[in-house]
Coordinates of C-alpha atoms and ligand atoms in Angstrom, one line a residue:
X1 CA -25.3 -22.6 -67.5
X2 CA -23.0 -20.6 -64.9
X3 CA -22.7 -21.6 -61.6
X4 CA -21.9 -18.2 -59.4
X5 CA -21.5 -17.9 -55.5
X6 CA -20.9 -14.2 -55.4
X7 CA -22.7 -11.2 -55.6
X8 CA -20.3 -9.6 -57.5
X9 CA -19.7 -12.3 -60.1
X10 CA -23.8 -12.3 -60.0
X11 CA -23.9 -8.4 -61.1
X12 CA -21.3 -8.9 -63.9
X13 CA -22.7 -11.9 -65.1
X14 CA -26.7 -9.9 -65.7
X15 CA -25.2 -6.3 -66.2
X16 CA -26.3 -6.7 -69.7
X17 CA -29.7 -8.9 -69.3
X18 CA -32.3 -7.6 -70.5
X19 CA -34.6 -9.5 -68.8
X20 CA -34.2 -12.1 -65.9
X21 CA -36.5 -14.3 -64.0
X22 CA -35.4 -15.6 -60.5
X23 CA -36.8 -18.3 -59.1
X24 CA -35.4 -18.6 -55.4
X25 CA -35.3 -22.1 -53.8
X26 CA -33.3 -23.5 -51.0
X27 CA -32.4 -26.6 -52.9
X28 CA -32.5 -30.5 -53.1
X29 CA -35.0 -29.8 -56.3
X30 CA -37.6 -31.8 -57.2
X31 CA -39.9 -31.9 -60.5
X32 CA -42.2 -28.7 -58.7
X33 CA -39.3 -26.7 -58.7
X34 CA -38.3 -27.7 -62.2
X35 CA -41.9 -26.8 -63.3
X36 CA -41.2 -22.9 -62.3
X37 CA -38.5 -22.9 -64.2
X38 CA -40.5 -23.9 -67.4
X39 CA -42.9 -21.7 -66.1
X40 CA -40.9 -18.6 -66.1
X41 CA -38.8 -19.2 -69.0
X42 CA -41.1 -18.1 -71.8
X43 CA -41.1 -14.5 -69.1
X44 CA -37.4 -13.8 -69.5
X45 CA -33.9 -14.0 -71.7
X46 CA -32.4 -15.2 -68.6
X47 CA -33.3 -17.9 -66.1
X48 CA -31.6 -17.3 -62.6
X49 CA -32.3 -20.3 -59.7
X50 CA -30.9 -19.1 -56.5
X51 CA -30.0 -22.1 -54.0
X52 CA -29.4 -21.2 -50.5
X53 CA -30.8 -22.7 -47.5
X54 CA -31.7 -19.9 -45.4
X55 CA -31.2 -20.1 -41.6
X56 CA -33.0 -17.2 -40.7
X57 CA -36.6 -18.5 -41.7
X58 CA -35.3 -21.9 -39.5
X59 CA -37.0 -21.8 -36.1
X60 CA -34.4 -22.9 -33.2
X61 CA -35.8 -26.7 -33.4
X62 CA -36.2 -27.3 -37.0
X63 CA -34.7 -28.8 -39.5
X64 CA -31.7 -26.3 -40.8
X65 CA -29.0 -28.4 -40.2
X66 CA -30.5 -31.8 -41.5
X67 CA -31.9 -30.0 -44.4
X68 CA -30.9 -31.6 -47.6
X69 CA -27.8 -30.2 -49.5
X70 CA -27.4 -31.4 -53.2
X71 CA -25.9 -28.4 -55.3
X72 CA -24.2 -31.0 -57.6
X73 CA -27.6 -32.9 -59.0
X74 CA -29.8 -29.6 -58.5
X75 CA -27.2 -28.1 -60.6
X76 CA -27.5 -31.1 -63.0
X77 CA -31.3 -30.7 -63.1
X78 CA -31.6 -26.7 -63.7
X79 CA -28.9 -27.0 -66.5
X80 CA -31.3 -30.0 -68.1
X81 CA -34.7 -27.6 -67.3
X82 CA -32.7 -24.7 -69.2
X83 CA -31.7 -22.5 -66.3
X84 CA -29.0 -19.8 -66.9
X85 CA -27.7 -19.0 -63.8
X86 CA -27.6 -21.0 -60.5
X87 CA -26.7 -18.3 -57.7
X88 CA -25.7 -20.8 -54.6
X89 CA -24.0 -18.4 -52.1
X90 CA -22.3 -19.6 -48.8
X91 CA -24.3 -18.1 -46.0
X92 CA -21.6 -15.6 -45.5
X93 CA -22.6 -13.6 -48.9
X94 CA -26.1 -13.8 -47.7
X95 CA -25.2 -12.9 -44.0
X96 CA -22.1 -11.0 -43.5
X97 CA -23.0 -10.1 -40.5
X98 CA -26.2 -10.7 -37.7
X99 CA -28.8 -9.6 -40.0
X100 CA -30.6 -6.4 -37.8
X101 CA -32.3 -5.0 -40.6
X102 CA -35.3 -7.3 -41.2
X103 CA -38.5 -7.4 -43.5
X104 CA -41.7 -6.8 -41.3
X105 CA -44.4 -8.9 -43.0
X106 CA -48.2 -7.7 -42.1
X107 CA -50.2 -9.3 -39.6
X108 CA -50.8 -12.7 -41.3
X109 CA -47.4 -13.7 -41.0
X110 CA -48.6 -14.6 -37.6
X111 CA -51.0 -16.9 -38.3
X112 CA -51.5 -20.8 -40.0
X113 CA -47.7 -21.5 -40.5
X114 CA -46.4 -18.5 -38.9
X115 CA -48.5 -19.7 -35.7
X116 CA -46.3 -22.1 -35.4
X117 CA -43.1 -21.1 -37.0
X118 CA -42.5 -18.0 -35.3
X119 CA -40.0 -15.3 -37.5
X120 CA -40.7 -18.1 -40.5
X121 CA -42.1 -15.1 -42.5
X122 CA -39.7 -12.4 -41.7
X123 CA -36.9 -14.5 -42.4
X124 CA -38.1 -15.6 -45.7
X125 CA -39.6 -12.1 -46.6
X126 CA -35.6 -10.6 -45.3
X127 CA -34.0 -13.1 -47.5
X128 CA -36.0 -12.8 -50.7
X129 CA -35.7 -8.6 -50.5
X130 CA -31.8 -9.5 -50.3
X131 CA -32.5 -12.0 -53.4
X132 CA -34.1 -9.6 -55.2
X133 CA -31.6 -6.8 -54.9
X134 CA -29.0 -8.9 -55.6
X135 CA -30.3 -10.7 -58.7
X136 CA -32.9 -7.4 -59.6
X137 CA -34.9 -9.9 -61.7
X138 CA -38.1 -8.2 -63.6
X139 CA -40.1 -11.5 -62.6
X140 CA -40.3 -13.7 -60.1
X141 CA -42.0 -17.0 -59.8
X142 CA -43.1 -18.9 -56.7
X143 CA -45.3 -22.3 -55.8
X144 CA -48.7 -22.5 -54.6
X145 CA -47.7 -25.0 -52.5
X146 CA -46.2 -22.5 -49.7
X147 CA -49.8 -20.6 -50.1
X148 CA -49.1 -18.9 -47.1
X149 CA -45.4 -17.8 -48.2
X150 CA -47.0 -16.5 -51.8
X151 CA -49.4 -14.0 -50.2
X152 CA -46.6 -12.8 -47.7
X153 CA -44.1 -12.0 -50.7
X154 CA -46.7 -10.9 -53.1
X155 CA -47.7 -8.2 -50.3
X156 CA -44.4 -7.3 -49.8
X157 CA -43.6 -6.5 -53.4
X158 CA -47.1 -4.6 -53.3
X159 CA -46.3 -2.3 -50.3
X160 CA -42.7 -2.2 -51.2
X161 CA -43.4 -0.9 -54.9
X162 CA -40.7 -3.6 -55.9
X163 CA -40.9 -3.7 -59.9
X164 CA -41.4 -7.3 -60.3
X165 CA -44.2 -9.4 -60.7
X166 CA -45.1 -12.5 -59.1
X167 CA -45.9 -15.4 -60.7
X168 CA -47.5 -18.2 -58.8
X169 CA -47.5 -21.7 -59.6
X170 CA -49.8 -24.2 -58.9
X171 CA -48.4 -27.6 -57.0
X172 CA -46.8 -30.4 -59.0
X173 CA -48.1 -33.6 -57.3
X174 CA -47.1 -37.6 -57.1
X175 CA -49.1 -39.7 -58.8
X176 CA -51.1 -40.5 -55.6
X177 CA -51.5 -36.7 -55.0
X178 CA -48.9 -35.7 -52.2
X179 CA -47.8 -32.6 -53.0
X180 CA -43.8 -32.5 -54.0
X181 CA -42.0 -30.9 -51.5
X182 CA -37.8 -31.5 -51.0
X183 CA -39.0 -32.6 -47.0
X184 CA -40.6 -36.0 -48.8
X185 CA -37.2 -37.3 -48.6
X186 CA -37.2 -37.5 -44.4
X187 CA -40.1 -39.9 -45.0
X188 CA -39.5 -43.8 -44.1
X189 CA -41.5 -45.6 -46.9
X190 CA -43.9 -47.0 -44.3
X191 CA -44.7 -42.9 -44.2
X192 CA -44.1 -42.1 -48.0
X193 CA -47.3 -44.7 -48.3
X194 CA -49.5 -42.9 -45.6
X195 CA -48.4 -39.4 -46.7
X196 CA -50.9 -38.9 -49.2
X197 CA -53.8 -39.1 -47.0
X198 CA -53.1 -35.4 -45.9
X199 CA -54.3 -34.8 -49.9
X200 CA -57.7 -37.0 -49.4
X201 CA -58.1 -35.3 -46.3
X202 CA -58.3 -32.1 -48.0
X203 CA -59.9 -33.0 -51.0
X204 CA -62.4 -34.5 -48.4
X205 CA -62.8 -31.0 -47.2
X206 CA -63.4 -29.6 -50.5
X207 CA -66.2 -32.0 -51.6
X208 CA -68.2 -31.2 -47.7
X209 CA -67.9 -27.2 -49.0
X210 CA -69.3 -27.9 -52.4
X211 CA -71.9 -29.8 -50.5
X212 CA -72.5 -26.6 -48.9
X213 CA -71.7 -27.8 -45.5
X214 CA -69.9 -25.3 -42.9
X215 CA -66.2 -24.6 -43.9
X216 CA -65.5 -25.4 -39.8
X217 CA -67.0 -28.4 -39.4
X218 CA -65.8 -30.0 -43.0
X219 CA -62.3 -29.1 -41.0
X220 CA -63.2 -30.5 -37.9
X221 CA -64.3 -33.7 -39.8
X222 CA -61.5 -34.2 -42.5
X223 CA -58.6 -33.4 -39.9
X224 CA -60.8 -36.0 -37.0
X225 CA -60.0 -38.5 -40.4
X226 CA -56.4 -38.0 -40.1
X227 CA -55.9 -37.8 -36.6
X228 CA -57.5 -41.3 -36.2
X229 CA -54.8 -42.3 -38.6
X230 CA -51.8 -41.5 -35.9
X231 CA -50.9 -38.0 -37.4
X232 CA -50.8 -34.8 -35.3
X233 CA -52.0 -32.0 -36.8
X234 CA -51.3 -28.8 -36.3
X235 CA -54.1 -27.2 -38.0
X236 CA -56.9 -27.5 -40.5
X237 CA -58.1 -24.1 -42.1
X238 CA -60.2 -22.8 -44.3
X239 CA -59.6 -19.3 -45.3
X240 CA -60.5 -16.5 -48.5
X241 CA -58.2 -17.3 -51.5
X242 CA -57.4 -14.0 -51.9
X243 CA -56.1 -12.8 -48.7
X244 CA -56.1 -15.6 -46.5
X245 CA -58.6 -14.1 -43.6
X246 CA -61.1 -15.8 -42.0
X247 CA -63.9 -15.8 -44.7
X248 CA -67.3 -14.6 -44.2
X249 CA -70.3 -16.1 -45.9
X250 CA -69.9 -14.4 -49.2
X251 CA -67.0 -15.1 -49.8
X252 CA -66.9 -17.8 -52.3
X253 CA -63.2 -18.6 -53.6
X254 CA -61.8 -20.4 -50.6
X255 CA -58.5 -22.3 -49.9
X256 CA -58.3 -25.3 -47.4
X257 CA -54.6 -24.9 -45.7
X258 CA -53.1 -27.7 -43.7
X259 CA -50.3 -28.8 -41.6
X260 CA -49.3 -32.1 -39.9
X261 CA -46.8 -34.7 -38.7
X262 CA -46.3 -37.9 -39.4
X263 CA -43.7 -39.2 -37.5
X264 CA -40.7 -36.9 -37.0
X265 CA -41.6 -34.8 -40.6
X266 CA -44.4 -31.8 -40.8
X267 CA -46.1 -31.7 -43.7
X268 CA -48.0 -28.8 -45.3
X269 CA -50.7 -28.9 -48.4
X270 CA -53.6 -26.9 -49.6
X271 CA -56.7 -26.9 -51.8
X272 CA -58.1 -24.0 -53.5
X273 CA -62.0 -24.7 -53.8
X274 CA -65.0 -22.3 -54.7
X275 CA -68.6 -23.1 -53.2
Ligands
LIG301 O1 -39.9 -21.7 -50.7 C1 -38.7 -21.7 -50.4 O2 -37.9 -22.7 -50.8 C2 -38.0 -20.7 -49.5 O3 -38.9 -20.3 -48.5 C3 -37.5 -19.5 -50.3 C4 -38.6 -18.7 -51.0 C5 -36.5 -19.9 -51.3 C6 -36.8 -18.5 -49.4 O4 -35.8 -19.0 -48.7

């Protein structure tokens, strides 16, 4: 496996690839991230994993700077999961210089996460065009976990006419169901143990919809459960799996999007579920 932090060294190294796959993540890997690599490998002769932790998709309060940095084991792992190329640039090869030129996602980048994280979307949809001109991969996989951040991208490569496809992944999850994410590791274990209820809470939600109860009231009722448990949410929503708008009666394939805190770390998780 070759570890490259340059764009030209990238281009050299994939001239003569027939096909790659990238799958971009910002590091500190954990077994989800692993699972897209075995995902895309049967795709593609060659397996990039870019690593870069990408300040522009930061808002001025998060977490950027405490964000966890572990090229060493991530490298470790990838090499183990079969990974050909880790591409781990320093934030100068990504951002030369005050990146003007940005990547406009549609309207829903303003809503759920994007509510809350304003510029979240543009700066992830900015840096994963640059990823993808950089590493030109034919495939591209990314996690159902960020559902939210799957549409955005997978809209992008539509109305951009990029030639990849997107593969998504469904969410690897703990044996007590929390979703894996690399912000598990901010959580004290008095939190790791409380962290799955955001899971019941949704798959609480779920079973109301199947019940054929109203989408907005199962919300009302699962997030009520968690906020009586000392978490602060910042919303419970239940949207069309396809598009993510606000689904009218018809509209059977749904997907239950959350986000809340529990103590100093915000937490996101969702459930697909079709009534
Ligand atoms: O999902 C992530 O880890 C990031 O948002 C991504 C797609 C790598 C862009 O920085």
């Amino acid at each position: 496996m070759d570890i490259i932090h340059t764009i030209s060294d990238l281009r050299r190294r994939l001239n003569a690839e027939p096909t790659v796959a990238l799958v971009p993540t910002m590091g500190h890997l954990h077994d989800g991230h692993i699972d897209l690599i075995r995902l895309a490998k049967p795709h593609a002769a060659c397996l990039v994993a870019s690593i870069f932790v990408n300040r522009l998709q930061f808002g001025p309060q998060e977490d950027y700077s405490r964000y966890p940095r572990t090229l060493a084991e991530d490298c470790e792992r990838l090499k183990q999961a079969g990974c050909s190329v880790v591409f781990a640039p320093v934030e100068n090869e990504i951002y030369p210089e005050t990146q003007t030129v940005t990547v406009e996602p549609s309207a829903l980048q303003h809503e759920l996460e994007g509510a809350f994280r304003p510029g979240h979307f543009r700066g992830v949809a900015t840096v994963v065009l640059k990823l993808f001109n950089m590493v030109q991969p034919q495939l591209a996989i990314f996690g159902k976990k960020d559902y939210q951040q799957y549409l955005v991208l997978r809209e992008m490569v539509q109305q951009l006419a990029l030639p990849i496809t997107i593969i998504p992944a469904e969410t690897v999850r703990a044996a007590d169901g929390l979703a894996l994410s690399s912000r598990n590791s901010y959580l004290s274990a008095e939190e790791r143990a409380e962290a799955p209820e955001l899971y019941r809470a949704l798959q609480f939600i779920a079973e109301c919809i199947r019940r054929g109860e109203s989408p907005e009231e199962s919300c009302q009722r699962g997030q009520q459960r968690l906020d009586s448990r000392h978490w602060t949410t910042d919303y419970f929503s239940v949207r069309s799996a396809r598009d993510l708008r606000v689904p009218t009666p018809h509209v059977r394939e749904l997907v239950i999007l959350a986000a809340s805190r529990l103590g100093r770390t915000r937490l996101i998780d969702n459930l697909e579920v079709t009534r």
